XYZ file of C-alpha atoms in Angstrom:
558
model
C 16.978 54.278 7.136
C 18.230 51.915 4.458
C 19.894 49.675 6.992
C 16.717 49.584 9.082
C 14.734 48.633 5.972
C 17.053 45.742 5.221
C 16.872 44.564 8.842
C 13.062 44.558 8.841
C 13.146 42.779 5.441
C 15.215 39.922 6.841
C 12.938 39.703 9.892
C 9.884 39.518 7.619
C 11.434 36.709 5.513
C 12.284 34.735 8.668
C 8.714 35.090 9.969
C 7.309 33.921 6.610
C 9.625 30.877 6.614
C 8.602 29.869 10.154
C 4.909 30.349 9.491
C 5.251 28.372 6.226
C 6.657 25.420 8.148
C 3.826 25.531 10.664
C 1.007 25.791 8.142
C -0.572 22.686 6.530
C 1.794 21.477 3.860
C 4.847 22.774 5.753
C 7.308 20.039 6.589
C 7.249 20.609 10.361
C 3.459 20.381 10.395
C 2.979 17.613 7.847
C 5.529 15.058 9.125
C 4.833 13.066 12.247
C 7.260 11.368 14.600
C 8.116 7.674 14.633
C 9.130 6.259 18.002
C 12.245 4.030 17.895
C 13.624 1.514 20.366
C 17.108 -0.035 20.056
C 18.074 -2.766 22.510
C 21.561 -3.423 23.857
C 22.022 -6.194 21.254
C 21.105 -3.788 18.409
C 17.546 -4.952 17.771
C 15.617 -2.028 16.244
C 11.836 -1.775 16.558
C 9.343 1.035 15.995
C 5.640 1.825 16.312
C 3.348 1.972 13.276
C 2.548 5.498 12.153
C -1.092 6.079 10.970
C -1.267 5.997 7.169
C 2.311 4.828 6.668
C 2.424 1.772 4.339
C 6.144 1.651 3.506
C 9.106 2.172 5.837
C 12.725 2.985 5.010
C 15.740 2.460 7.230
C 18.487 5.070 6.847
C 21.983 4.313 8.129
C 24.576 7.066 7.792
C 22.631 8.612 4.911
C 22.073 5.390 2.944
C 18.417 4.400 2.754
C 16.768 0.998 2.092
C 13.192 -0.232 1.879
C 12.556 -2.305 5.001
C 10.927 -5.028 2.875
C 14.338 -5.664 1.268
C 16.127 -6.134 4.618
C 16.494 -9.202 6.876
C 13.662 -8.620 9.373
C 12.694 -10.304 12.655
C 9.005 -9.611 12.175
C 6.845 -6.579 11.630
C 8.700 -3.319 12.347
C 11.637 -5.209 13.837
C 15.180 -5.435 12.430
C 18.543 -6.814 13.524
C 20.811 -3.816 12.885
C 23.930 -5.992 13.178
C 22.752 -8.188 10.294
C 21.983 -5.139 8.135
C 25.339 -3.473 8.824
C 27.247 -6.743 8.371
C 25.661 -7.132 4.951
C 26.219 -3.567 3.832
C 29.840 -2.893 4.829
C 30.897 -5.188 1.967
C 30.470 -4.721 -1.812
C 28.310 -4.014 -3.699
C 27.264 -1.737 -0.810
C 29.500 1.027 0.518
C 28.457 1.527 4.150
C 31.475 2.635 6.196
C 32.553 0.268 8.959
C 33.658 3.102 11.256
C 31.956 1.759 14.398
C 29.530 4.671 14.844
C 26.278 4.764 12.913
C 23.329 7.184 12.670
C 19.955 5.398 12.559
C 16.706 6.924 11.210
C 13.363 5.351 10.184
C 11.054 7.072 7.667
C 7.407 6.286 6.929
C 5.855 6.807 3.484
C 2.390 6.469 1.951
C 1.336 3.556 -0.301
C 2.937 4.810 -3.546
C 5.915 6.346 -1.689
C 5.162 9.788 -3.067
C 5.008 11.462 0.354
C 6.976 11.030 3.553
C 4.470 11.021 6.406
C 6.733 10.626 9.403
C 10.377 10.423 10.480
C 12.090 9.280 13.658
C 14.613 11.142 15.688
C 18.237 10.282 14.973
C 19.770 7.596 17.192
C 23.454 6.688 17.412
C 24.810 3.178 17.879
C 28.396 1.989 18.319
C 28.999 -1.215 16.393
C 32.038 -2.469 14.442
C 31.123 -5.222 11.991
C 33.270 -8.360 12.075
C 32.520 -8.906 8.384
C 35.640 -9.061 6.235
C 36.724 -5.706 4.844
C 37.148 -5.877 1.072
C 40.477 -4.838 -0.301
C 40.360 -4.296 -4.085
C 44.146 -4.084 -4.231
C 44.649 -7.465 -2.524
C 46.935 -9.928 -4.273
C 45.976 -12.847 -1.996
C 42.632 -14.651 -2.174
C 41.129 -14.725 1.326
C 37.619 -15.867 2.174
C 35.316 -16.688 5.082
C 32.646 -19.400 5.249
C 29.715 -19.145 7.652
C 28.016 -22.122 9.269
C 24.974 -21.716 7.014
C 27.118 -21.911 3.871
C 27.642 -18.264 2.907
C 31.063 -17.970 1.271
C 32.454 -14.421 1.123
C 35.810 -13.461 -0.382
C 37.934 -10.400 -1.030
C 38.405 -9.282 -4.603
C 41.861 -9.945 -6.058
C 43.819 -7.563 -8.266
C 43.383 -8.424 -11.985
C 40.893 -11.219 -11.196
C 38.100 -11.333 -13.795
C 36.580 -14.671 -12.873
C 36.173 -16.883 -9.794
C 35.165 -20.538 -9.713
C 33.828 -22.509 -6.783
C 34.814 -26.175 -7.053
C 32.897 -28.791 -5.075
C 34.845 -31.982 -4.235
C 37.307 -31.038 -7.021
C 34.771 -32.364 -9.550
C 32.427 -29.599 -10.633
C 32.503 -25.828 -10.537
C 30.198 -22.806 -10.744
C 31.614 -19.543 -12.223
C 31.240 -16.079 -10.687
C 32.254 -12.942 -12.581
C 33.249 -9.668 -10.933
C 29.861 -8.167 -11.779
C 28.083 -10.931 -9.841
C 29.722 -9.838 -6.578
C 31.987 -11.698 -4.187
C 29.539 -13.722 -2.162
C 27.888 -17.092 -2.789
C 25.457 -19.393 -1.002
C 27.040 -22.854 -1.135
C 23.650 -24.475 -0.637
C 22.525 -22.931 -3.936
C 25.803 -23.907 -5.602
C 25.486 -27.559 -4.523
C 21.791 -27.721 -5.443
C 22.550 -26.215 -8.853
C 25.181 -28.876 -9.504
C 22.875 -31.681 -8.336
C 20.195 -30.477 -10.779
C 22.593 -30.751 -13.724
C 22.619 -33.815 -15.945
C 25.520 -36.272 -15.771
C 26.561 -34.962 -12.349
C 27.463 -37.700 -9.849
C 27.975 -35.435 -6.856
C 26.871 -36.887 -3.504
C 23.658 -35.386 -2.098
C 24.834 -35.097 1.506
C 27.935 -35.115 3.680
C 31.009 -32.918 4.004
C 32.016 -31.218 0.775
C 35.474 -29.956 -0.068
C 35.179 -26.373 -1.290
C 37.862 -24.751 -3.434
C 37.664 -21.127 -4.559
C 39.940 -20.179 -7.465
C 40.632 -16.667 -8.813
C 41.531 -16.374 -12.526
C 42.789 -13.504 -14.658
C 41.199 -12.435 -17.915
C 43.735 -14.068 -20.240
C 43.110 -16.944 -22.641
C 43.725 -19.592 -21.526
C 42.882 -18.465 -17.981
C 45.728 -18.217 -15.526
C 45.207 -19.056 -11.836
C 46.023 -16.133 -9.528
C 45.316 -17.765 -6.187
C 43.180 -20.428 -4.447
C 41.362 -20.868 -1.148
C 40.139 -24.152 0.393
C 37.549 -25.027 3.011
C 34.813 -27.549 3.817
C 31.054 -27.434 4.234
C 28.702 -30.025 5.739
C 25.292 -30.098 4.074
C 22.371 -32.360 3.254
C 20.890 -31.211 -0.034
C 17.151 -30.830 -0.315
C 15.132 -31.236 -3.455
C 13.743 -27.942 -4.844
C 10.013 -27.490 -4.189
C 9.514 -25.147 -7.142
C 7.264 -24.943 -10.215
C 9.977 -26.124 -12.549
C 10.345 -29.370 -10.577
C 6.994 -30.068 -8.896
C 3.493 -30.196 -10.444
C 0.370 -29.115 -8.560
C -3.108 -30.085 -9.812
C -6.557 -29.545 -8.372
C -6.645 -25.734 -8.620
C -10.189 -24.722 -9.600
C -12.870 -22.105 -8.904
C -15.144 -22.813 -5.951
C -18.613 -21.695 -4.831
C -19.114 -19.528 -1.750
C -20.377 -21.503 1.290
C -19.784 -19.132 4.174
C -17.041 -21.421 5.535
C -13.304 -21.585 4.767
C -12.771 -23.427 1.489
C -9.916 -25.832 0.851
C -8.913 -27.759 -2.294
C -8.170 -31.402 -2.989
C -4.638 -30.988 -4.321
C -2.307 -33.525 -5.891
C 1.407 -32.737 -5.798
C 3.944 -34.783 -7.738
C 7.711 -34.824 -8.175
C 7.856 -36.383 -11.616
C 5.743 -39.556 -11.276
C 6.141 -39.670 -7.472
C 3.150 -38.431 -5.504
C 4.174 -36.295 -2.537
C 2.532 -36.491 0.898
C 1.044 -33.482 2.659
C 2.619 -32.618 6.043
C 5.554 -34.880 5.197
C 6.886 -33.451 1.926
C 4.985 -30.180 1.981
C 2.550 -28.084 4.032
C -0.486 -26.180 2.738
C -1.945 -22.894 3.984
C -4.767 -20.665 2.713
C -5.597 -16.949 2.792
C -8.792 -15.109 1.809
C -10.549 -18.485 1.333
C -13.889 -17.714 3.017
C -15.499 -14.748 1.253
C -16.269 -14.133 -2.403
C -13.128 -13.021 -4.251
C -9.660 -14.412 -4.892
C -8.189 -16.980 -2.509
C -4.513 -17.835 -2.109
C -3.101 -21.302 -1.452
C 0.561 -21.577 -0.464
C 2.537 -24.837 -0.496
C 5.873 -24.968 1.364
C 8.331 -27.814 0.940
C 9.316 -29.678 4.140
C 11.351 -32.746 4.990
C 13.510 -33.453 1.967
C 12.068 -30.535 -0.043
C 12.754 -26.818 0.082
C 10.889 -23.967 -1.620
C 7.467 -22.317 -1.934
C 4.708 -22.502 -4.561
C 1.745 -20.096 -4.616
C -1.532 -20.571 -6.472
C -4.802 -18.602 -6.696
C -8.431 -19.600 -7.189
C -11.758 -17.754 -7.274
C -14.645 -18.044 -4.826
C -17.900 -17.240 -6.653
C -21.411 -16.373 -5.500
C -23.698 -19.458 -5.654
C -26.441 -17.621 -7.566
C -24.388 -15.100 -9.531
C -21.692 -15.436 -12.142
C -19.234 -12.686 -12.776
C -20.791 -12.130 -16.199
C -24.211 -11.430 -14.674
C -22.678 -9.021 -12.221
C -20.910 -7.134 -14.975
C -24.182 -6.901 -16.924
C -25.819 -5.200 -13.950
C -23.167 -2.523 -13.908
C -24.198 -1.355 -17.389
C -27.474 -0.017 -15.963
C -25.881 2.672 -13.850
C -22.508 4.310 -13.401
C -23.108 4.564 -9.678
C -25.094 1.928 -7.791
C -25.062 -0.193 -4.649
C -23.077 -3.181 -3.515
C -24.950 -5.531 -5.851
C -22.308 -4.698 -8.427
C -19.164 -6.633 -8.919
C -19.012 -8.820 -5.791
C -16.845 -11.338 -7.622
C -13.930 -9.158 -8.624
C -11.488 -7.989 -5.998
C -8.493 -7.772 -8.338
C -8.340 -7.230 -12.050
C -5.348 -9.521 -12.411
C -7.571 -12.575 -12.045
C -9.518 -11.716 -15.196
C -6.396 -11.798 -17.329
C -4.165 -14.374 -15.685
C -3.925 -18.121 -15.882
C -4.847 -19.384 -12.362
C -3.259 -22.771 -12.999
C 0.095 -21.241 -13.974
C 2.891 -20.756 -11.496
C 3.225 -17.355 -9.849
C 5.859 -14.716 -10.598
C 5.716 -13.570 -6.994
C 8.297 -11.540 -5.116
C 11.237 -13.746 -4.114
C 10.968 -16.221 -6.988
C 14.509 -17.077 -8.214
C 15.355 -15.975 -11.767
C 15.868 -19.561 -12.922
C 12.358 -20.508 -11.731
C 10.844 -17.357 -13.256
C 12.373 -18.107 -16.654
C 11.287 -21.755 -16.511
C 7.774 -20.504 -15.785
C 7.809 -18.033 -18.702
C 8.892 -20.828 -21.033
C 5.615 -22.626 -20.293
C 3.093 -19.757 -20.108
C -0.089 -20.330 -22.120
C -0.857 -18.112 -25.113
C -1.831 -14.545 -24.211
C -2.098 -15.243 -20.494
C -0.199 -13.444 -17.768
C 1.367 -15.576 -15.052
C -0.208 -15.074 -11.621
C 1.646 -12.455 -9.599
C 2.234 -9.987 -12.435
C 1.183 -6.399 -11.790
C 0.995 -3.166 -13.747
C 1.226 -0.358 -11.195
C 4.819 -0.820 -10.029
C 6.708 -1.042 -13.335
C 4.078 0.486 -15.646
C 5.587 -1.178 -18.711
C 4.407 0.389 -21.988
C 5.330 0.578 -25.674
C 6.329 4.191 -26.241
C 7.362 4.118 -29.896
C 6.767 1.794 -32.865
C 8.587 1.425 -36.179
C 8.682 -1.105 -39.011
C 11.472 -3.171 -37.474
C 11.645 -2.114 -33.831
C 9.630 -1.393 -30.691
C 10.726 0.928 -27.881
C 9.490 0.275 -24.357
C 9.636 2.375 -21.226
C 8.912 1.651 -17.592
C 9.117 3.092 -14.088
C 12.274 2.309 -12.118
C 11.616 0.757 -8.710
C 13.569 0.832 -5.471
C 15.710 -2.204 -4.758
C 16.079 -3.307 -8.384
C 19.571 -4.572 -9.282
C 18.670 -5.162 -12.915
C 15.730 -5.442 -15.326
C 15.231 -8.317 -17.760
C 13.004 -8.050 -20.849
C 11.244 -11.144 -22.174
C 9.157 -11.476 -25.319
C 8.220 -13.270 -28.511
C 5.788 -13.139 -31.392
C 2.261 -12.762 -29.955
C 0.366 -16.013 -29.830
C 1.233 -19.488 -28.606
C 5.002 -19.128 -28.506
C 6.560 -18.967 -25.000
C 8.526 -16.005 -23.711
C 12.241 -15.804 -24.454
C 14.850 -13.714 -22.698
C 15.616 -10.675 -24.874
C 17.978 -8.574 -22.811
C 19.323 -7.702 -19.368
C 19.181 -3.984 -18.656
C 21.105 -1.991 -16.036
C 19.153 -0.711 -13.046
C 19.911 2.874 -14.098
C 17.968 2.443 -17.360
C 14.199 2.681 -17.849
C 13.949 2.128 -21.623
C 14.748 -0.619 -24.120
C 14.470 -0.928 -27.912
C 13.951 -4.343 -29.490
C 15.347 -4.295 -33.033
C 15.382 -6.652 -36.035
C 11.619 -7.265 -35.933
C 9.325 -7.920 -38.875
C 7.074 -5.144 -40.246
C 3.353 -5.432 -39.513
C 3.829 -8.170 -36.904
C 2.370 -8.442 -33.388
C 4.714 -9.031 -30.456
C 4.283 -9.629 -26.732
C 6.719 -8.370 -24.066
C 7.088 -8.670 -20.285
C 9.581 -7.074 -17.894
C 10.878 -8.403 -14.568
C 12.839 -6.444 -11.980
C 15.288 -8.574 -10.018
C 16.891 -7.711 -6.683
C 20.536 -8.064 -5.677
C 20.048 -11.772 -4.894
C 18.655 -12.483 -8.357
C 15.099 -12.958 -7.101
C 11.940 -11.426 -8.584
C 11.159 -8.000 -7.151
C 8.228 -7.255 -9.474
C 6.934 -8.652 -12.776
C 4.971 -6.512 -15.234
C 1.827 -7.348 -17.089
C 2.302 -8.521 -20.678
C 2.037 -5.772 -23.297
C 1.139 -6.385 -26.937
C 2.102 -4.168 -29.879
C 2.367 -4.303 -33.661
C 5.257 -2.941 -35.691
C 4.374 -0.485 -38.444
C 4.340 -1.308 -42.144
C 1.344 -3.649 -42.059
C -2.412 -3.478 -41.749
C -2.474 -3.088 -37.956
C -2.236 -0.134 -35.559
C -1.904 0.270 -31.786
C -3.779 2.209 -29.086
C -2.574 5.814 -29.004
C -4.254 7.052 -25.850
C -6.801 5.998 -23.244
C -9.682 7.975 -21.759
C -12.043 7.294 -18.842
C -15.153 8.762 -17.249
C -13.092 10.015 -14.293
C -12.896 13.793 -14.436
C -9.311 15.008 -14.093
C -8.444 11.386 -13.230
C -10.110 11.620 -9.830
C -13.016 9.574 -8.435
C -14.808 9.986 -5.121
C -17.016 7.111 -3.992
C -18.651 6.032 -0.737
C -18.115 2.681 0.965
C -20.105 -0.090 -0.825
C -20.898 2.300 -3.712
C -19.510 2.005 -7.215
C -18.295 4.030 -10.155
C -17.754 2.746 -13.701
C -14.692 4.086 -15.517
C -15.910 3.379 -19.070
C -12.351 3.341 -20.374
C -11.847 3.646 -24.133
C -8.707 3.290 -26.234
C -8.257 5.473 -29.339
C -6.387 4.012 -32.306
C -3.196 5.594 -33.558
C -4.531 5.317 -37.109
C -8.235 5.319 -37.921
C -7.539 3.636 -41.286
C -5.865 0.545 -39.841
C -7.216 -2.408 -37.869
C -6.331 -3.133 -34.257
C -6.129 -6.776 -33.226
C -7.232 -7.395 -29.632
C -4.940 -9.645 -27.608
C -6.106 -8.148 -24.357
C -9.054 -5.915 -23.540
C -8.561 -2.831 -21.392
C -7.347 -4.026 -18.006
C -7.647 -2.518 -14.553
C -5.696 -2.692 -11.311
C -6.094 -1.204 -7.846
C -3.051 -0.201 -5.802
C -4.954 -1.183 -2.655
C -8.013 -3.469 -3.120
C -8.759 -3.212 0.608
C -9.690 0.441 0.083
C -11.160 0.218 -3.439
C -11.450 -2.787 -5.737
C -11.913 -2.671 -9.500
C -13.519 -5.303 -11.706
C -12.609 -6.539 -15.162
C -15.256 -4.155 -16.524
C -13.725 -1.126 -14.808
C -16.213 -0.871 -11.956
C -14.607 0.720 -8.892
C -16.125 -0.246 -5.545
C -15.431 1.504 -2.253
C -14.324 -0.895 0.466
C -13.244 1.306 3.370
C -12.367 4.918 4.009
C -9.061 5.994 2.486
C -7.441 6.697 -0.866
C -5.593 4.635 -3.470
C -4.979 4.536 -7.217
C -6.660 2.572 -9.976
C -4.858 1.969 -13.254
C -6.698 1.525 -16.546
C -4.355 0.311 -19.281
C -4.586 -0.792 -22.905
C -2.865 -3.841 -24.368
C 0.275 -1.871 -25.320
C 0.557 -0.353 -21.833
C -0.905 3.099 -22.581
C -2.613 3.969 -19.285
C -4.445 6.401 -17.061
C -3.791 6.639 -13.308
C -6.944 7.536 -11.373
C -6.891 8.683 -7.764
C -9.769 7.114 -5.841
C -11.013 8.578 -2.576
C -13.401 6.425 -0.542
C -15.635 8.165 1.967
C -17.980 6.726 4.587
């Protein structure tokens, strides 16, 4: 009888497990299937899955956000290029010739996996050089497009790339063992007192050094590279004027722009090309300038399109009359960022090189965020204050190779680089500050290439020991941080920040700010008015000047 009881017990547990998987919320029921196609030349493509906003490619267990990979278009990837890139350091994909391929689909904030593909197997051996950490000989390969890749050498602490035996650029072990010679040559050409030719065939010498002082040469490698250098079409080199707010006309709106390289005026369609997005309806328009001819690079600017008979201030006044009203409210505000950013400043957009980002931060106007900064991804906030230090925390993001903190005394002083932080960390303490002083801080996540992955909004905080205090917490009118609103209807958050000390003053460098994770579903104005755009769900962030925030789930119904 006891044995029969145990047997029926195991049967009952098995039935419960199977039923649990088939019920809503069970993995087998909840996750859909993504259809994959892999061609004979290893081109991977897949169909969109309803609701999936972010896709990940998994190869042999390693997983990467598709946005960080070399793509051939939407939902299309060259698997050879991905594998070639990831069988060498700093990645550790095995070059064993047989790879398991899976694609996963996630929702907007990547909190839930919605669908997964079946596993497919490909047979491909990468021709990329295998790295040998115990090598004593410096060997390297140079591609036609100027990518120099070399094997690490035993005891080597530093490598230098010499161009025409005249100038060199250093690479430490931590920077990896790959370099784009186009970037190396352009970097040298941008330096003062450099007489390097701007085009032709360059002699390239790679030298490995040990860590002694003076440095001892371990080995060298030589090659050549033919290249015609292009001038950088970036904010730190080129000026763009003519960005201004425009009035809605019903037709696509363009701007009369002037672009200069120093005192030289550049010509559209010869030196650069211009394109626009979202430039017809009321809201925020984007203008993108791409260098052509002898220039290379991209500059992005934003401008507002306003109602002809309504200013944003009048619209915000109307929202005070009712927490929920019709589409008369807040037609001018699609994104909160535009209320707190400098539209004439360069953008800290994804893909901006670190050198350009830091040149931009050195010229940012007082108490203005550069265009392109966002709160929701990094969620930078001041978590602890003391008389001589501030502690900040943030949310780690996928694809980040490092984080860099920038800051200064709040006011007109530009941002300075404070520290580089490992990708495994999500906190930083700035010490040696003055008591009772206000400071501003901004965080940027950089990818493996050293380009901007995401830039935070600026946070402002005062150290203790003075007459000022900081926001302690933030509250809104959203019950349990949830809002349900119909399409074209609105809801006002009425966010309020409570002071940490009622006896002390709180200087305002930035009012409470708002941000929508998906403005196409629900927008939010500078006054905290949420407006339903189309059926779906997203998140709206309300955050105080020191980064204290509330995350509100917004559901839009028809």
